Amino acid sequence: MKILVINCGSSSIKADVREHATGAFVARMDIERIGQPNATLRFDGEDSTTDLGQVDHEQALKKTIDLLLKRLDDPGAIAGVGHRVVHGGARFTHPVRITSEVEEAIDELASLAPLHNPANLAGIRAARKLLPDVDHVAVFDTAFHATLPRRARTYALPYEMANDPGLRRFGFHGISHAYVAQRAAEFLDADVRDLRLITCHLGNGASLCAVEFGRSIETSMGLTPLEGLVMGTRTGDIDPGLLIHLMREHGYTADKLDELLNRESGLAGLSGVGNDLRDIEARAADGDDHCRLAIQVFAHRVRKYIGAYAAIMGGVDAIVFAGGIGENSALMRHRIAQRLDFLGARLDEDRNRELQLASLQPVQMFSTPHSRTRLLVARTDESRAIAEAVSKLILKSDELTLDQRPIPVAVSARHIHLTQEAVETLFGPGYQLTPRNDLSQPGQFAAEETVKVVGPKNEFPAVRILGPTRSLNQLEISRTDEFTLGIDAPVRASGDVANSPGILLVGPAGQLKLEQGVICAWRHIHMTPDDAEHFGVKDRDVVEVAVASGDRDLVFGDVLVRVSEKYRLEMHIDTDEGNAANLGRGATGTLISTEGRAQLRRRNTRYDAVNPAAE
Ligand code: AMP
């Protein structure tokens, strides 16, 4: 299967055709100076270029795609197109198949990435016109960082601003960080979900990422790619007070600050000789003090972040260098990785100096054999990562239509489980629940009886009791119900009611003030061990389930798997979730992935630790 990968920048386009199984290049093309009078096109890294004159993105892409297709033996072999999109905002946390709605959403995100998203979108629109019959998939640079915890993604602004979804840390280079983390884990013969890694993407743009058990939990770029490390022409971190000072005392406008911080600073600004580290290193060796300073400030900043990320993760198994500088500059690696013995990372000077990445050895180690923390160099390959994401999505949808057992989806309205003691308090001594109708899970029933639930703001006069009685009282409501009642209940698995809010229940024979027990049920699938084997999952795995309702198809993430001989295959969601997907009776879903394993494992640990006997 051949995948076309398009990286459409503001003035350049890179287009690669990759073989999905091997990652091999089938063809590649670069176009530069789009929008200028003298755009050029270069094939497969050849020296000669073809002049295109003045072209816009659409014209440039048309030329690129026409020429690429001519070079392929079988032009129909392109199975999908992957588009790199810089900003996916809070919405896009995975690669998505592009529809006009996705295009609109990328357009709306342009204000967050004015240099990048419009160009990315121009490429998408042109390519979809030119190749209308294949899947187009957007792969986002921000997506890998969707797992940043709130404390890491929040700027300490006034609360309302800090919670503005457009004013937070997003992080970038996610495609590269995820890719090198995965490659490093393979090199170490370990599962990325068992490792704490610091990935250093050091190129013209540069960022660090703390990859804890497969998930990004901290990264150095923020709302924009300006935060963090020193870069080719960007300052990285700077005291925001300096900006105020420049505005007040030196008359800087927003545009002038933008120019200063994004294009006139960093290695180029400090060194005065441009942003190419090779030149800077050569001049530093000849005694140029500006260039020496540029190297020192760059390395110092990276070291500072490495220390911080090791502290955040409570240790680190490997530090991985990638990007033009990380992969090629032994000097910069040396300056960054020396004297990290306190972290357990011992640099092997000879290996570092002699190291040369090759296509057969795209990951290499430059720490000493006994170094507890490994120092690695990994060749990043964003276009391959994009091709892999596209083929995975295409194969996954093929799988979906082929051999998956459909999962019946049931929408649970608000309901309550009670102890026998609670039943007697509410309905009188010795009272027994009366079964009204059987539920799908064997032995479970909806009772004739209902109970009044009284919240601080409103009440529900008749909430159905489900039987038989249990060892814990538990009211399961939707988020909308929470707002109506005026309480804030956590999303929990059934039986896990510790530290949940309480509520007042009123029955015909008495009242009962629950101290705890109100939860918003964690969406889950009940299944038998046979089902679990069929789907390749285990009890307490967290999976994704796609539901197709025609006009509101939805993929539910964070679905908890519960396996028992006593269960029957069924997914349970609440009314809010059912409405979101427009689900009616007889709806089914398809299990599509278990990608969130690292998340799941950590969750499980917490979940089991909190409540070992949870039902
Ligand atoms: P990237 O943006 O990943 O292509 O990285 C570009 C940066 O890598 C530029 O600063 C280059 O100077 C730097 N770079 C590439 N090769 C070398 C090398 N052999 N030694 C030092 N820096 C290099």
mmCIF file of C-alpha atoms in Angstrom, residues 331-583:
data_model
loop_
_atom_site.group_PDB
_atom_site.id
_atom_site.type_symbol
_atom_site.label_atom_id
_atom_site.label_comp_id
_atom_site.label_asym_id
_atom_site.label_seq_id
_atom_site.Cartn_x
_atom_site.Cartn_y
_atom_site.Cartn_z
ATOM 1 C CA LEU A 331 29.403 18.753 19.979
ATOM 2 C CA MET A 332 25.918 19.799 21.013
ATOM 3 C CA ARG A 333 25.086 16.313 22.331
ATOM 4 C CA HIS A 334 28.291 16.371 24.348
ATOM 5 C CA ARG A 335 27.555 19.770 25.863
ATOM 6 C CA ILE A 336 24.030 18.740 26.744
ATOM 7 C CA ALA A 337 24.686 15.221 28.039
ATOM 8 C CA GLN A 338 27.945 15.702 29.954
ATOM 9 C CA ARG A 339 27.790 15.640 33.741
ATOM 10 C CA LEU A 340 24.385 14.008 33.862
ATOM 11 C CA ASP A 341 25.832 11.233 36.053
ATOM 12 C CA PHE A 342 23.582 12.326 38.904
ATOM 13 C CA LEU A 343 20.684 11.201 36.700
ATOM 14 C CA GLY A 344 22.381 7.899 35.985
ATOM 15 C CA ALA A 345 23.340 8.977 32.438
ATOM 16 C CA ARG A 346 27.018 8.421 31.622
ATOM 17 C CA LEU A 347 28.198 9.785 28.323
ATOM 18 C CA ASP A 348 30.606 7.679 26.233
ATOM 19 C CA GLU A 349 32.746 10.351 24.544
ATOM 20 C CA ASP A 350 34.098 8.075 21.831
ATOM 21 C CA ARG A 351 30.772 6.646 20.861
ATOM 22 C CA ASN A 352 29.249 10.090 20.758
ATOM 23 C CA ARG A 353 31.996 11.413 18.476
ATOM 24 C CA GLU A 354 31.965 8.450 16.123
ATOM 25 C CA LEU A 355 28.245 7.938 15.939
ATOM 26 C CA GLN A 356 26.745 8.003 12.425
ATOM 27 C CA LEU A 357 23.095 7.179 11.907
ATOM 28 C CA ALA A 358 22.372 4.961 8.919
ATOM 29 C CA SER A 359 19.171 3.691 7.405
ATOM 30 C CA LEU A 360 19.820 0.264 8.893
ATOM 31 C CA GLN A 361 20.815 1.747 12.228
ATOM 32 C CA PRO A 362 18.427 4.646 12.742
ATOM 33 C CA VAL A 363 18.788 4.443 16.544
ATOM 34 C CA GLN A 364 22.123 4.296 18.331
ATOM 35 C CA MET A 365 23.339 4.554 21.892
ATOM 36 C CA PHE A 366 26.105 6.845 23.120
ATOM 37 C CA SER A 367 26.070 6.143 26.828
ATOM 38 C CA THR A 368 28.529 3.787 28.521
ATOM 39 C CA PRO A 369 27.455 0.122 28.792
ATOM 40 C CA HIS A 370 26.641 0.466 32.511
ATOM 41 C CA SER A 371 24.789 3.736 32.254
ATOM 42 C CA ARG A 372 21.483 3.288 34.060
ATOM 43 C CA THR A 373 19.888 6.017 31.958
ATOM 44 C CA ARG A 374 20.571 5.420 28.279
ATOM 45 C CA LEU A 375 21.620 8.191 25.937
ATOM 46 C CA LEU A 376 20.251 7.555 22.458
ATOM 47 C CA VAL A 377 20.162 9.203 19.071
ATOM 48 C CA ALA A 378 17.154 8.370 16.918
ATOM 49 C CA ARG A 379 16.530 9.482 13.383
ATOM 50 C CA THR A 380 13.176 11.166 13.307
ATOM 51 C CA ASP A 381 10.983 10.629 10.277
ATOM 52 C CA GLU A 382 7.771 12.587 10.460
ATOM 53 C CA SER A 383 6.655 11.629 6.972
ATOM 54 C CA ARG A 384 6.962 7.953 7.853
ATOM 55 C CA ALA A 385 5.068 8.524 11.077
ATOM 56 C CA ILE A 386 2.296 10.208 9.083
ATOM 57 C CA ALA A 387 2.252 7.382 6.516
ATOM 58 C CA GLU A 388 1.962 4.869 9.384
ATOM 59 C CA ALA A 389 -0.926 6.797 10.927
ATOM 60 C CA VAL A 390 -2.743 6.916 7.581
ATOM 61 C CA SER A 391 -2.310 3.236 6.802
ATOM 62 C CA LYS A 392 -3.359 2.323 10.326
ATOM 63 C CA LEU A 393 -6.569 4.298 9.929
ATOM 64 C CA ILE A 394 -7.278 2.775 6.530
ATOM 65 C CA LEU A 395 -6.571 -0.759 7.730
ATOM 66 C CA LYS A 396 -8.594 -0.182 10.854
ATOM 67 C CA SER A 397 -11.651 0.827 8.853
ATOM 68 C CA ASP A 398 -11.158 -2.241 6.661
ATOM 69 C CA GLU A 399 -11.029 -4.356 9.794
ATOM 70 C CA LEU A 400 -14.150 -2.681 11.050
ATOM 71 C CA THR A 401 -16.124 -3.763 8.082
ATOM 72 C CA LEU A 402 -14.714 -7.272 8.139
ATOM 73 C CA ASP A 403 -14.582 -9.390 11.232
ATOM 74 C CA GLN A 404 -15.752 -7.512 14.283
ATOM 75 C CA ARG A 405 -18.521 -8.770 16.510
ATOM 76 C CA PRO A 406 -20.961 -5.839 16.876
ATOM 77 C CA ILE A 407 -21.426 -4.653 20.455
ATOM 78 C CA PRO A 408 -25.022 -3.844 21.417
ATOM 79 C CA VAL A 409 -25.172 -0.384 22.964
ATOM 80 C CA ALA A 410 -27.676 0.320 25.723
ATOM 81 C CA VAL A 411 -28.422 3.783 27.028
ATOM 82 C CA SER A 412 -28.917 3.787 30.804
ATOM 83 C CA ALA A 413 -31.246 6.406 32.184
ATOM 84 C CA ARG A 414 -30.534 7.684 35.681
ATOM 85 C CA HIS A 415 -31.022 4.929 38.252
ATOM 86 C CA ILE A 416 -30.084 3.872 41.730
ATOM 87 C CA HIS A 417 -28.730 0.729 43.398
ATOM 88 C CA LEU A 418 -29.579 0.334 47.078
ATOM 89 C CA THR A 419 -28.592 -1.836 50.007
ATOM 90 C CA GLN A 420 -31.349 -3.848 51.701
ATOM 91 C CA GLU A 421 -30.905 -1.583 54.735
ATOM 92 C CA ALA A 422 -31.556 1.507 52.582
ATOM 93 C CA VAL A 423 -34.628 -0.122 51.020
ATOM 94 C CA GLU A 424 -36.020 -0.707 54.493
ATOM 95 C CA THR A 425 -35.303 2.877 55.614
ATOM 96 C CA LEU A 426 -37.122 4.229 52.570
ATOM 97 C CA PHE A 427 -39.933 1.713 52.228
ATOM 98 C CA GLY A 428 -40.366 0.239 55.712
ATOM 99 C CA PRO A 429 -38.952 -2.656 57.757
ATOM 100 C CA GLY A 430 -38.689 -5.998 55.928
ATOM 101 C CA TYR A 431 -39.559 -4.424 52.571
ATOM 102 C CA GLN A 432 -38.498 -6.372 49.448
ATOM 103 C CA LEU A 433 -38.083 -4.819 45.965
ATOM 104 C CA THR A 434 -40.640 -5.955 43.375
ATOM 105 C CA PRO A 435 -39.129 -6.918 39.978
ATOM 106 C CA ARG A 436 -40.830 -5.006 37.158
ATOM 107 C CA ASN A 437 -38.827 -6.166 34.150
ATOM 108 C CA ASP A 438 -35.577 -8.036 33.554
ATOM 109 C CA LEU A 439 -32.494 -6.151 32.379
ATOM 110 C CA SER A 440 -30.116 -7.452 29.766
ATOM 111 C CA GLN A 441 -27.440 -8.431 32.288
ATOM 112 C CA PRO A 442 -28.420 -11.832 33.742
ATOM 113 C CA GLY A 443 -30.117 -11.624 37.161
ATOM 114 C CA GLN A 444 -30.566 -7.831 37.086
ATOM 115 C CA PHE A 445 -33.989 -6.201 37.100
ATOM 116 C CA ALA A 446 -35.693 -2.819 37.150
ATOM 117 C CA ALA A 447 -37.906 -2.626 40.238
ATOM 118 C CA GLU A 448 -41.467 -1.283 40.464
ATOM 119 C CA GLU A 449 -40.213 1.069 43.166
ATOM 120 C CA THR A 450 -38.778 4.527 42.566
ATOM 121 C CA VAL A 451 -37.296 6.988 44.999
ATOM 122 C CA LYS A 452 -37.237 10.785 45.159
ATOM 123 C CA VAL A 453 -33.725 12.251 44.815
ATOM 124 C CA VAL A 454 -33.262 15.723 46.284
ATOM 125 C CA GLY A 455 -30.253 17.820 45.268
ATOM 126 C CA PRO A 456 -29.212 21.291 46.411
ATOM 127 C CA LYS A 457 -30.825 22.908 43.360
ATOM 128 C CA ASN A 458 -33.563 20.572 42.117
ATOM 129 C CA GLU A 459 -35.039 17.155 42.662
ATOM 130 C CA PHE A 460 -35.995 14.140 40.565
ATOM 131 C CA PRO A 461 -39.322 12.838 41.859
ATOM 132 C CA ALA A 462 -38.990 9.221 40.656
ATOM 133 C CA VAL A 463 -35.619 7.588 40.052
ATOM 134 C CA ARG A 464 -35.882 3.907 39.159
ATOM 135 C CA ILE A 465 -34.347 1.408 41.591
ATOM 136 C CA LEU A 466 -32.443 -1.475 40.032
ATOM 137 C CA GLY A 467 -32.275 -4.809 41.804
ATOM 138 C CA PRO A 468 -31.234 -7.013 43.368
ATOM 139 C CA THR A 469 -29.976 -5.049 46.379
ATOM 140 C CA ARG A 470 -26.218 -4.560 46.658
ATOM 141 C CA SER A 471 -23.595 -3.971 49.311
ATOM 142 C CA LEU A 472 -23.306 -0.251 48.426
ATOM 143 C CA ASN A 473 -25.716 2.551 47.641
ATOM 144 C CA GLN A 474 -24.968 4.105 44.288
ATOM 145 C CA LEU A 475 -26.872 6.730 42.289
ATOM 146 C CA GLU A 476 -25.821 6.864 38.628
ATOM 147 C CA ILE A 477 -26.653 10.084 36.806
ATOM 148 C CA SER A 478 -25.566 11.942 33.694
ATOM 149 C CA ARG A 479 -23.680 15.221 33.575
ATOM 150 C CA THR A 480 -26.869 17.038 32.655
ATOM 151 C CA ASP A 481 -28.542 15.521 35.731
ATOM 152 C CA GLU A 482 -25.657 16.820 37.819
ATOM 153 C CA PHE A 483 -26.314 20.360 36.658
ATOM 154 C CA THR A 484 -30.010 19.960 37.324
ATOM 155 C CA LEU A 485 -29.420 18.635 40.848
ATOM 156 C CA GLY A 486 -26.612 21.101 41.519
ATOM 157 C CA ILE A 487 -23.873 18.611 42.374
ATOM 158 C CA ASP A 488 -20.552 17.629 40.886
ATOM 159 C CA ALA A 489 -20.127 13.854 40.700
ATOM 160 C CA PRO A 490 -16.996 12.103 39.451
ATOM 161 C CA VAL A 491 -16.857 9.703 36.506
ATOM 162 C CA ARG A 492 -16.323 6.323 38.163
ATOM 163 C CA ALA A 493 -16.581 2.621 37.559
ATOM 164 C CA SER A 494 -19.493 0.963 39.305
ATOM 165 C CA GLY A 495 -18.706 0.194 42.942
ATOM 166 C CA ASP A 496 -16.026 2.882 43.195
ATOM 167 C CA VAL A 497 -17.846 5.457 45.288
ATOM 168 C CA ALA A 498 -15.117 6.606 47.690
ATOM 169 C CA ASN A 499 -15.061 10.398 48.034
ATOM 170 C CA SER A 500 -18.061 10.862 45.774
ATOM 171 C CA PRO A 501 -20.766 13.323 46.834
ATOM 172 C CA GLY A 502 -23.813 12.294 48.842
ATOM 173 C CA ILE A 503 -27.477 13.089 48.269
ATOM 174 C CA LEU A 504 -30.859 13.006 50.012
ATOM 175 C CA LEU A 505 -33.259 10.155 49.140
ATOM 176 C CA VAL A 506 -36.933 10.277 50.054
ATOM 177 C CA GLY A 507 -39.173 7.184 50.074
ATOM 178 C CA PRO A 508 -42.736 6.586 51.222
ATOM 179 C CA ALA A 509 -41.612 5.402 54.671
ATOM 180 C CA GLY A 510 -38.623 7.635 55.352
ATOM 181 C CA GLN A 511 -35.628 9.635 54.221
ATOM 182 C CA LEU A 512 -32.021 8.637 53.852
ATOM 183 C CA LYS A 513 -29.094 11.034 53.598
ATOM 184 C CA LEU A 514 -26.345 9.262 51.654
ATOM 185 C CA GLU A 515 -22.896 10.468 52.695
ATOM 186 C CA GLN A 516 -21.466 9.347 49.364
ATOM 187 C CA GLY A 517 -22.482 7.294 46.341
ATOM 188 C CA VAL A 518 -23.374 9.684 43.505
ATOM 189 C CA ILE A 519 -21.377 8.964 40.359
ATOM 190 C CA CYS A 520 -21.473 9.560 36.653
ATOM 191 C CA ALA A 521 -20.939 6.032 35.372
ATOM 192 C CA TRP A 522 -17.712 5.389 33.509
ATOM 193 C CA ARG A 523 -18.920 4.104 30.154
ATOM 194 C CA HIS A 524 -18.208 0.424 29.967
ATOM 195 C CA ILE A 525 -18.698 -2.811 28.093
ATOM 196 C CA HIS A 526 -19.833 -5.958 29.831
ATOM 197 C CA MET A 527 -18.498 -9.046 28.136
ATOM 198 C CA THR A 528 -17.841 -12.720 28.693
ATOM 199 C CA PRO A 529 -14.332 -14.238 28.652
ATOM 200 C CA ASP A 530 -15.163 -15.561 25.180
ATOM 201 C CA ASP A 531 -15.975 -12.044 23.952
ATOM 202 C CA ALA A 532 -12.769 -10.773 25.551
ATOM 203 C CA GLU A 533 -10.789 -13.346 23.628
ATOM 204 C CA HIS A 534 -12.541 -12.422 20.401
ATOM 205 C CA PHE A 535 -11.710 -8.737 20.872
ATOM 206 C CA GLY A 536 -8.236 -9.370 22.263
ATOM 207 C CA VAL A 537 -8.887 -7.413 25.466
ATOM 208 C CA LYS A 538 -8.728 -8.096 29.193
ATOM 209 C CA ASP A 539 -10.829 -7.080 32.173
ATOM 210 C CA ARG A 540 -10.252 -3.386 32.934
ATOM 211 C CA ASP A 541 -8.685 -2.555 29.591
ATOM 212 C CA VAL A 542 -9.730 0.835 28.304
ATOM 213 C CA VAL A 543 -10.753 0.806 24.651
ATOM 214 C CA GLU A 544 -12.414 2.888 21.978
ATOM 215 C CA VAL A 545 -15.775 2.053 20.484
ATOM 216 C CA ALA A 546 -17.149 3.532 17.260
ATOM 217 C CA VAL A 547 -20.885 3.915 16.915
ATOM 218 C CA ALA A 548 -22.553 4.667 13.619
ATOM 219 C CA SER A 549 -25.905 6.394 13.781
ATOM 220 C CA GLY A 550 -25.924 7.806 10.294
ATOM 221 C CA ASP A 551 -25.709 11.497 10.949
ATOM 222 C CA ARG A 552 -23.872 11.649 14.287
ATOM 223 C CA ASP A 553 -21.222 8.931 14.110
ATOM 224 C CA LEU A 554 -19.036 9.018 17.146
ATOM 225 C CA VAL A 555 -16.029 7.262 18.612
ATOM 226 C CA PHE A 556 -16.197 6.835 22.366
ATOM 227 C CA GLY A 557 -12.781 6.843 23.983
ATOM 228 C CA ASP A 558 -12.126 5.740 27.577
ATOM 229 C CA VAL A 559 -14.506 2.793 27.521
ATOM 230 C CA LEU A 560 -13.836 0.418 30.405
ATOM 231 C CA VAL A 561 -13.935 -3.306 29.659
ATOM 232 C CA ARG A 562 -15.533 -5.536 32.341
ATOM 233 C CA VAL A 563 -15.218 -9.270 31.852
ATOM 234 C CA SER A 564 -17.169 -11.919 33.732
ATOM 235 C CA GLU A 565 -18.890 -15.227 33.034
ATOM 236 C CA LYS A 566 -21.983 -13.568 34.501
ATOM 237 C CA TYR A 567 -22.166 -10.830 31.852
ATOM 238 C CA ARG A 568 -23.697 -10.546 28.434
ATOM 239 C CA LEU A 569 -22.020 -8.509 25.694
ATOM 240 C CA GLU A 570 -23.320 -4.955 25.964
ATOM 241 C CA MET A 571 -21.934 -1.445 26.177
ATOM 242 C CA HIS A 572 -23.545 0.937 28.661
ATOM 243 C CA ILE A 573 -23.571 4.663 28.161
ATOM 244 C CA ASP A 574 -25.673 7.348 29.787
ATOM 245 C CA THR A 575 -28.392 9.495 28.249
ATOM 246 C CA ASP A 576 -26.067 12.411 27.462
ATOM 247 C CA GLU A 577 -23.769 10.093 25.577
ATOM 248 C CA GLY A 578 -26.616 8.367 23.778
ATOM 249 C CA ASN A 579 -28.052 11.699 22.700
ATOM 250 C CA ALA A 580 -24.665 12.949 21.544
ATOM 251 C CA ALA A 581 -24.530 10.046 19.110
ATOM 252 C CA ASN A 582 -28.242 10.128 18.301
ATOM 253 C CA LEU A 583 -28.601 6.499 19.313
#
